[in-house]
XYZ file of C-alpha atoms in Angstrom:
578
model
C 2.551 4.036 35.943
C -0.765 5.413 37.253
C -1.609 7.783 34.470
C -4.547 10.012 35.022
C -7.679 8.261 34.080
C -8.685 10.738 31.290
C -5.386 10.368 29.599
C -5.515 6.516 29.744
C -9.027 6.457 28.196
C -7.832 8.764 25.363
C -4.716 6.679 24.682
C -6.381 3.366 24.911
C -8.965 4.496 22.316
C -6.621 6.289 19.843
C -3.038 4.928 20.487
C -3.060 1.522 22.331
C 0.463 0.647 21.446
C 1.736 3.938 23.047
C -0.273 3.112 26.185
C 1.262 -0.352 26.290
C 4.687 1.232 26.249
C 3.981 3.652 29.012
C 2.461 1.030 31.241
C 5.953 -0.843 31.042
C 8.018 2.207 31.352
C 10.688 2.334 33.978
C 9.583 4.774 36.617
C 10.981 8.373 36.702
C 10.534 11.474 38.603
C 7.258 13.201 37.636
C 7.976 16.573 36.150
C 6.297 19.573 37.732
C 3.102 20.515 35.770
C 3.713 23.163 33.132
C 1.559 25.752 31.668
C 4.271 27.310 29.660
C 2.715 28.468 26.325
C 5.133 28.389 23.249
C 6.051 31.901 21.718
C 3.444 33.586 19.805
C 5.200 33.011 16.491
C 4.931 29.275 16.982
C 1.139 29.517 17.672
C 0.698 31.951 14.524
C 2.678 29.699 12.298
C 0.548 26.420 13.402
C -2.569 28.326 12.890
C -1.622 29.308 9.338
C -0.882 25.806 8.239
C -3.957 24.812 6.033
C -4.250 21.416 4.997
C -0.886 20.207 6.594
C 0.281 17.244 8.638
C 2.696 18.793 11.243
C 5.096 16.694 12.760
C 5.730 18.130 16.378
C 8.773 17.519 18.686
C 6.782 16.135 21.472
C 3.546 16.704 23.320
C 2.771 20.365 23.696
C 2.176 22.121 26.957
C -1.288 22.219 28.481
C -1.562 25.761 27.316
C -0.184 25.246 24.214
C -2.536 22.335 23.290
C -5.546 24.193 24.362
C -4.536 27.123 21.986
C -3.774 24.836 18.987
C -7.183 23.016 19.448
C -8.880 26.232 19.075
C -6.504 28.112 16.529
C -5.483 25.343 14.145
C -7.697 24.706 11.038
C -9.803 21.699 11.114
C -7.690 20.480 8.060
C -4.629 20.414 10.007
C -3.055 17.174 11.596
C -0.736 16.993 14.290
C 1.880 13.934 14.710
C 3.656 14.171 18.086
C 6.957 12.364 18.651
C 8.091 11.483 21.987
C 11.780 10.130 22.353
C 11.206 7.974 25.576
C 8.362 6.439 27.402
C 9.437 7.128 30.911
C 9.275 10.963 30.947
C 5.966 10.862 29.078
C 4.429 8.373 31.343
C 5.585 10.622 34.486
C 4.000 13.751 32.696
C 0.731 11.959 31.956
C 0.410 11.011 35.714
C 0.114 14.586 36.575
C -1.144 16.741 33.348
C -4.303 16.067 32.084
C -3.821 16.229 28.321
C -6.647 14.123 27.209
C -8.459 16.856 25.083
C -5.309 16.975 23.045
C -4.950 13.135 22.859
C -8.429 12.413 21.994
C -8.873 15.021 19.210
C -9.041 13.273 15.829
C -6.582 15.727 14.498
C -3.893 14.393 16.945
C -1.517 11.270 16.658
C 1.175 10.303 18.942
C 4.150 7.923 18.799
C 7.304 7.116 20.992
C 10.176 6.965 18.678
C 9.502 6.634 14.933
C 5.980 5.552 14.288
C 5.144 2.003 13.802
C 3.209 0.234 10.885
C 0.038 -0.162 13.196
C 0.252 3.426 14.356
C 0.663 4.672 10.831
C -2.401 2.433 9.498
C -4.731 4.820 11.520
C -3.804 7.410 9.064
C -6.857 6.840 6.501
C -9.674 9.019 6.214
C -7.587 11.979 8.033
C -5.168 12.001 4.991
C -8.026 13.444 3.017
C -7.765 16.615 5.037
C -4.211 17.422 4.140
C -1.936 17.943 1.194
C 1.346 17.474 2.649
C 3.775 17.183 5.778
C 6.356 19.004 7.341
C 8.227 19.247 10.900
C 7.194 21.942 13.328
C 9.391 22.458 16.247
C 8.006 23.200 19.818
C 10.843 25.758 20.851
C 10.739 24.499 24.555
C 11.373 20.969 23.364
C 13.582 21.428 20.497
C 16.016 24.256 21.314
C 19.400 22.852 22.328
C 18.516 19.321 21.333
C 18.577 19.392 17.690
C 20.789 16.206 17.264
C 18.156 14.256 19.381
C 15.098 15.133 17.166
C 16.635 15.365 13.629
C 16.659 11.532 13.049
C 13.149 11.246 14.521
C 11.817 13.928 12.435
C 13.211 12.736 9.185
C 12.250 8.950 9.790
C 8.935 9.890 10.774
C 8.420 12.186 8.014
C 9.534 9.573 5.394
C 7.227 6.881 6.934
C 4.269 9.111 6.798
C 5.051 10.002 3.102
C 5.331 6.241 2.393
C 1.848 5.763 4.103
C 0.524 8.581 2.202
C 1.584 7.213 -0.982
C 0.038 3.668 0.016
C -3.204 5.192 0.614
C -3.460 7.305 -2.283
C -2.211 4.601 -4.500
C -4.922 2.192 -2.941
C -7.573 4.660 -3.444
C -6.339 5.130 -7.230
C -6.136 1.727 -7.923
C -9.331 0.287 -6.132
C -11.894 0.833 -8.888
C -9.485 -0.389 -11.729
C -8.548 -3.447 -9.799
C -12.213 -4.321 -8.930
C -13.090 -3.779 -12.593
C -10.385 -6.026 -13.606
C -11.151 -8.631 -11.103
C -14.508 -8.996 -12.472
C -13.182 -9.478 -15.910
C -10.622 -12.084 -14.911
C -12.498 -13.977 -12.325
C -14.055 -16.748 -14.258
C -10.712 -17.704 -16.089
C -8.663 -17.000 -12.893
C -10.586 -19.506 -10.742
C -10.486 -22.162 -13.532
C -6.807 -22.279 -13.437
C -4.252 -23.399 -10.770
C -3.163 -20.967 -8.229
C 0.458 -20.164 -7.172
C 0.144 -23.117 -4.679
C 0.666 -25.330 -7.344
C 4.249 -24.129 -7.718
C 5.042 -24.353 -3.936
C 8.490 -25.880 -3.667
C 8.750 -26.796 -7.036
C 12.326 -25.538 -7.576
C 13.638 -26.436 -4.293
C 17.447 -25.917 -4.465
C 17.438 -24.321 -7.978
C 18.948 -20.820 -8.703
C 16.530 -18.107 -9.882
C 17.557 -15.050 -12.042
C 15.437 -12.118 -11.463
C 15.572 -10.043 -14.930
C 14.543 -6.329 -14.431
C 14.445 -3.697 -16.925
C 17.437 -1.309 -15.794
C 19.954 -0.079 -18.451
C 22.258 -2.746 -17.734
C 19.989 -5.345 -19.231
C 21.190 -4.209 -22.688
C 24.315 -6.259 -22.363
C 23.032 -9.182 -20.362
C 21.485 -11.208 -23.043
C 24.561 -13.254 -23.888
C 24.582 -14.313 -20.058
C 20.965 -15.204 -19.955
C 21.306 -17.371 -23.056
C 24.144 -19.285 -21.408
C 22.552 -20.019 -18.010
C 18.902 -20.403 -19.265
C 19.130 -24.206 -19.172
C 20.630 -24.099 -15.662
C 18.555 -21.491 -13.854
C 14.949 -20.330 -13.673
C 14.673 -17.070 -15.650
C 11.845 -14.802 -14.321
C 11.113 -11.319 -15.591
C 8.629 -8.498 -14.988
C 6.330 -7.272 -17.675
C 8.711 -4.421 -18.442
C 11.991 -6.614 -19.076
C 10.031 -9.467 -21.102
C 10.288 -7.693 -24.218
C 14.044 -7.604 -24.090
C 14.365 -11.178 -23.864
C 11.509 -12.657 -26.002
C 12.281 -10.246 -28.847
C 15.601 -11.766 -29.312
C 14.514 -15.219 -29.032
C 14.936 -15.921 -25.379
C 11.778 -17.084 -23.662
C 11.650 -16.481 -19.766
C 10.116 -19.306 -17.951
C 8.035 -17.349 -15.781
C 6.857 -13.569 -16.167
C 5.309 -11.756 -13.287
C 2.795 -8.747 -13.469
C 1.089 -7.009 -10.665
C -0.218 -3.829 -12.626
C -3.871 -3.263 -13.338
C -3.333 -0.630 -15.833
C -3.244 -0.971 -19.605
C 0.475 0.039 -19.776
C 1.399 -3.543 -18.365
C 0.304 -5.242 -21.637
C 2.981 -3.047 -23.772
C 5.753 -5.289 -22.486
C 3.951 -8.365 -24.058
C 2.285 -7.071 -27.012
C 3.417 -8.425 -30.433
C 6.127 -10.767 -28.537
C 5.970 -14.656 -28.567
C 4.725 -15.804 -25.250
C 3.684 -19.329 -25.819
C 6.690 -20.780 -24.101
C 6.206 -18.646 -21.005
C 3.803 -18.869 -17.934
C 2.336 -15.932 -16.189
C 2.083 -15.223 -12.593
C -0.342 -12.654 -11.798
C -3.076 -11.528 -9.542
C -6.743 -11.546 -10.431
C -6.643 -7.654 -10.764
C -3.964 -7.519 -13.422
C -5.121 -6.032 -16.759
C -7.405 -8.378 -18.584
C -5.698 -8.341 -21.832
C -2.481 -9.793 -20.206
C -4.567 -12.706 -18.570
C -6.208 -13.241 -22.073
C -2.715 -13.169 -23.764
C -1.581 -15.988 -21.506
C -4.734 -17.836 -21.472
C -4.245 -21.189 -20.315
C -0.752 -20.557 -18.937
C -1.538 -18.393 -15.879
C -0.825 -19.289 -12.322
C -3.241 -17.124 -10.336
C -1.534 -14.897 -7.462
C -3.759 -14.016 -4.649
C -4.186 -10.762 -3.360
C -6.174 -8.942 -0.492
C -9.397 -9.011 -2.438
C -12.350 -9.627 -0.117
C -14.375 -11.241 -2.934
C -11.618 -13.758 -3.772
C -11.056 -14.441 0.185
C -14.745 -15.047 0.568
C -14.927 -17.536 -2.382
C -12.081 -19.512 -1.442
C -13.419 -19.752 2.234
C -16.719 -20.984 0.817
C -14.942 -23.595 -1.189
C -13.138 -25.061 1.776
C -9.691 -23.860 0.508
C -7.102 -22.873 2.849
C -5.556 -19.387 3.026
C -3.471 -18.853 -0.083
C 0.405 -17.818 0.281
C 0.572 -14.068 0.277
C 3.336 -13.150 -2.337
C 2.445 -9.735 -3.507
C 5.330 -7.439 -2.703
C 5.541 -3.574 -2.230
C 6.228 -0.974 -4.769
C 7.892 -3.062 -7.329
C 7.287 -6.387 -9.261
C 10.857 -7.377 -8.218
C 9.569 -7.760 -4.668
C 6.842 -10.124 -5.780
C 9.466 -12.109 -7.693
C 11.712 -12.298 -4.607
C 8.652 -13.619 -2.478
C 8.150 -16.071 -5.322
C 11.755 -17.268 -5.190
C 11.131 -18.151 -1.557
C 7.922 -19.932 -2.246
C 9.503 -22.116 -5.004
C 12.302 -23.182 -2.738
C 15.169 -21.426 -4.688
C 18.531 -21.247 -2.895
C 20.029 -18.730 -5.152
C 18.977 -15.560 -6.576
C 21.096 -13.331 -9.087
C 19.787 -9.900 -10.052
C 20.061 -8.773 -13.736
C 19.186 -5.242 -14.924
C 18.360 -4.538 -11.241
C 20.305 -1.038 -11.608
C 17.839 1.537 -9.742
C 20.461 4.098 -11.218
C 20.409 6.178 -14.181
C 22.831 5.155 -17.041
C 25.385 7.753 -18.486
C 23.116 8.729 -21.206
C 20.269 9.505 -18.895
C 18.051 6.247 -19.639
C 16.337 4.986 -16.583
C 15.562 1.502 -18.404
C 16.759 -0.677 -20.919
C 16.549 0.295 -24.584
C 14.229 -2.355 -25.817
C 11.300 -1.592 -23.409
C 8.081 0.176 -24.163
C 9.476 3.279 -22.051
C 11.423 3.968 -25.173
C 8.417 3.368 -27.413
C 6.660 6.214 -25.121
C 9.492 8.520 -25.364
C 9.604 8.293 -21.710
C 13.028 6.577 -21.090
C 14.856 9.478 -19.716
C 15.394 11.052 -16.389
C 13.181 14.059 -15.717
C 13.048 16.568 -13.073
C 12.708 14.218 -10.400
C 15.062 14.687 -7.499
C 17.988 12.322 -7.555
C 20.540 10.905 -5.059
C 24.244 9.928 -5.079
C 24.597 6.357 -3.737
C 27.350 3.751 -3.682
C 27.441 1.724 -6.978
C 28.381 -1.705 -7.609
C 31.518 -0.875 -9.627
C 31.690 2.757 -9.284
C 32.047 5.048 -6.303
C 28.548 6.715 -6.650
C 25.651 6.676 -8.837
C 22.673 8.656 -9.742
C 19.450 7.076 -8.361
C 15.913 8.963 -8.753
C 13.917 9.359 -5.551
C 11.277 6.664 -6.762
C 14.030 4.267 -7.619
C 15.479 4.722 -3.867
C 12.113 3.574 -2.586
C 12.420 0.491 -4.534
C 16.059 -0.088 -3.677
C 15.139 -0.016 0.087
C 12.163 -2.193 -0.718
C 14.390 -4.874 -2.564
C 16.849 -4.720 0.302
C 14.244 -5.331 2.961
C 13.175 -8.459 1.297
C 16.890 -9.736 0.842
C 17.244 -9.253 4.613
C 14.129 -11.145 5.417
C 15.194 -14.251 3.413
C 18.824 -15.045 4.674
C 18.301 -18.780 3.269
C 18.845 -17.534 -0.082
C 22.246 -16.207 -1.383
C 21.979 -13.106 -3.371
C 24.259 -11.546 -6.118
C 23.808 -8.514 -8.324
C 25.378 -8.494 -12.015
C 24.518 -4.762 -12.598
C 27.771 -3.187 -13.119
C 26.139 0.257 -13.938
C 23.892 0.263 -10.883
C 23.555 0.917 -7.281
C 24.841 -1.359 -4.641
C 22.068 -3.586 -3.089
C 22.779 -4.249 0.520
C 22.960 -8.147 1.049
C 23.460 -8.933 -2.758
C 27.319 -8.288 -3.521
C 28.285 -7.670 -7.084
C 29.329 -10.570 -9.293
C 30.341 -10.365 -12.991
C 28.628 -12.162 -15.840
C 31.341 -14.538 -16.288
C 31.722 -15.459 -12.692
C 28.036 -15.900 -12.364
C 27.588 -17.964 -15.415
C 30.530 -20.301 -14.294
C 28.615 -20.998 -11.209
C 25.245 -21.440 -12.613
C 26.291 -23.687 -15.659
C 28.242 -26.057 -13.126
C 24.623 -27.068 -11.949
C 22.734 -29.785 -14.105
C 20.536 -28.517 -16.809
C 16.761 -28.923 -16.404
C 13.825 -28.361 -18.598
C 12.222 -25.909 -16.474
C 9.563 -25.010 -18.979
C 8.272 -28.620 -19.053
C 8.305 -28.668 -15.210
C 6.131 -25.691 -14.947
C 3.778 -26.888 -17.519
C 3.393 -30.250 -15.816
C 2.523 -28.151 -12.605
C -0.066 -26.123 -14.446
C -2.312 -29.400 -15.098
C -3.757 -28.903 -11.668
C -7.441 -27.601 -12.211
C -9.936 -26.989 -9.276
C -12.307 -29.720 -8.606
C -16.130 -29.527 -9.593
C -17.271 -29.207 -6.001
C -15.047 -26.190 -5.293
C -16.183 -24.318 -8.531
C -19.887 -25.101 -7.464
C -19.296 -23.838 -4.126
C -17.662 -20.617 -5.419
C -20.480 -20.008 -7.810
C -23.066 -20.340 -5.020
C -21.092 -17.884 -2.918
C -20.894 -15.395 -5.530
C -24.632 -15.527 -5.847
C -24.908 -14.848 -2.256
C -22.410 -11.704 -2.364
C -24.506 -10.176 -5.061
C -27.551 -10.581 -2.657
C -25.562 -9.015 -0.053
C -24.630 -6.079 -2.001
C -28.193 -5.645 -3.007
C -29.174 -5.474 0.730
C -26.463 -2.747 1.427
C -27.555 -0.678 -1.488
C -31.141 -0.726 -0.463
C -30.363 0.289 3.148
C -27.600 2.952 2.183
C -29.897 4.479 -0.203
C -32.845 4.386 2.414
C -30.323 6.280 4.809
C -29.098 8.692 2.134
C -32.662 9.794 0.884
C -34.036 10.130 4.509
C -31.071 12.348 5.161
C -31.862 14.532 2.189
C -35.394 15.066 3.375
C -34.138 15.745 6.905
C -31.748 18.491 5.823
C -34.277 20.026 3.539
C -37.149 20.092 6.161
C -35.558 19.313 9.759
C -38.725 18.390 11.504
C -38.487 15.808 14.469
C -40.156 13.180 12.289
C -37.875 13.603 9.363
C -34.809 13.472 11.930
C -36.239 10.291 13.489
C -36.791 8.730 10.076
C -33.321 9.372 9.245
C -31.781 8.126 12.582
C -33.950 4.722 12.009
C -32.674 4.389 8.464
C -28.980 5.212 9.459
C -29.092 2.792 12.474
C -30.550 -0.176 10.069
C -27.690 0.438 7.776
C -25.093 0.377 10.659
C -26.838 -2.574 12.209
C -26.167 -4.440 9.081
C -22.584 -3.498 8.676
C -21.874 -4.192 12.248
C -23.400 -7.887 12.021
C -21.902 -8.608 8.558
C -18.259 -8.580 8.732
C -17.686 -10.435 5.580
C -20.193 -8.336 3.687
C -18.449 -5.125 5.007
C -15.204 -6.264 3.716
C -16.584 -6.970 0.300
C -18.427 -3.362 0.442
C -15.109 -1.644 0.592
C -14.030 -3.029 -2.670
C -14.340 -0.938 -5.968
C -15.640 2.491 -5.740
C -16.463 2.523 -1.986
C -13.172 3.659 -0.529
C -12.429 6.417 -2.988
C -16.202 7.480 -2.506
C -15.716 7.698 1.227
C -12.418 9.531 1.118
C -13.916 12.217 -1.222
C -17.020 12.390 1.105
C -14.311 13.087 3.981
C -12.796 16.041 1.914
C -16.220 17.590 1.747
C -17.195 16.687 5.204
C -14.376 18.632 7.032
C -14.941 21.529 4.837
C -18.597 22.001 5.883
C -18.969 25.312 8.053
C -18.525 25.007 11.630
C -21.474 27.131 12.426
C -23.853 25.426 10.343
C -26.693 24.003 12.571
C -27.447 21.291 10.019
C -23.736 20.277 9.795
C -24.190 16.915 11.717
C -26.913 15.863 9.189
C -24.801 16.968 6.170
C -21.663 15.120 7.559
C -24.016 12.056 7.906
C -25.446 12.561 4.425
C -21.943 12.668 2.720
C -21.046 9.281 4.282
C -24.560 7.839 3.444
C -24.172 8.754 -0.241
C -20.627 7.503 -0.304
C -21.699 4.046 0.544
C -24.736 4.100 -1.763
C -22.355 4.941 -4.623
C -20.181 2.140 -3.839
C -22.808 -0.531 -3.177
C -24.614 0.354 -6.338
C -21.465 -0.073 -8.244
C -20.698 -3.469 -6.673
C -24.296 -4.742 -6.951
C -24.215 -3.843 -10.714
C -21.026 -5.728 -11.375
C -21.718 -8.650 -9.278
C -25.170 -9.171 -10.897
C -23.418 -9.293 -14.302
C -20.785 -11.804 -13.090
C -21.455 -15.665 -13.093
C -19.018 -18.398 -12.692
C -19.176 -21.854 -14.439
C -20.086 -24.384 -11.771
């Protein structure tokens, strides 16, 4: 449809996927332009919402949009949902809503937001603390049943995006520190590629740490010669402490608590699958028995590219280590996965995990005040599931649905039902697995671990690491020059000082724009959290401050300076054996 040019430009810049849908929408009669303003109570409510992301039932009218842009706080975000592209396309052929669509506080989706659309919510999340729905009375009244599912799903996806961003910001510095500590030994051993297809047609038993794990040990002993036994870090101890060595254990946690599941336990018969950012003590504990799990590390990608290695398999799952184990099952070629201890539900005595886990040691193996849900159980009509476990459950169900070549079953008689993984009792599962021939899984894994990177690969990586350090030194010099010039320009805003800052800022931006690989590395470690915090400060600067543009630029310059300084210091101290 022939959208007004200003609307088209705004959508192309901020919501290209929406523009694509509008361009292919079926023609509908164009509505009459409207300037109907929402009731004063609506505008007063929106104007009083500080540090909130408001999900609106559609695009507001011209008059309402203009009023919101003026009255709403700068720390307020708006996500507008439209249920259908046709009427919206017709409207945007007659009404110029470009000022609203182009505003950085405004986001738009047709239907539930897509993943690409949600990924645009990055630095803006520094402006707000929570999200809620706010109804446009002209669009919502009388149509509640239309809007309710859209609002519920949109708020849930925004919340998930929020958690992912905040988790990434919290983990980024820790992951980078761990990466630097683990990198030499990580690159000296084989990657997860060494296990590709290693157990084609074999069954895998995924051992989680739910309360039902307490009575699963006899089953696990019986089937261990016939199935690959894989645990997370939390469930490892419940097996190892009772003389049952898992064949593989997987951890994706960068914090010290992940080692609590391994401390004091026999680990010599088990191999570890872990990313380079896992807690260093765990890497050390399994030294010589680690299969490297590639992550999104810009440094690791850079070193692999320099060594001529192909892109690695992407196996890291979301939210829970069980998701990574399910990806691993596909990578190994397994045709059967049986869940053990994957409860998601609270035990009758209030426990959230099996008794023999470090959660019990820490005194936190009980349901707290977290909201709960009543969901269908495997053998019970309903079970109680904490909110965070519901997120894990849905994640697992998504992984199950995406790998239909594998047959799944769930032995958790106390837990929540998992879609796609029907319940099977221990006896039936054991009868099925023991009918398969026994294999020495541990020996087969050990044989695969003998692969080591060639000397040429190690040399290429060592040389590239040195180049990465040089690049971060350049970034630090340029960012620091811009930050210092900005300080001078703010203190003495003479034309000469402003030009000096503009020149320094342009030089840094030119470096970033022409060094894509270096810029990817620059965002590792402390840089992303520094930029996020700078964004919080930037949006709160007084609107009437004449020096505000300079101060905003200074916040960004100092954020990059802090990040580059940290990266340069750590890379300078890091070396790889060639």
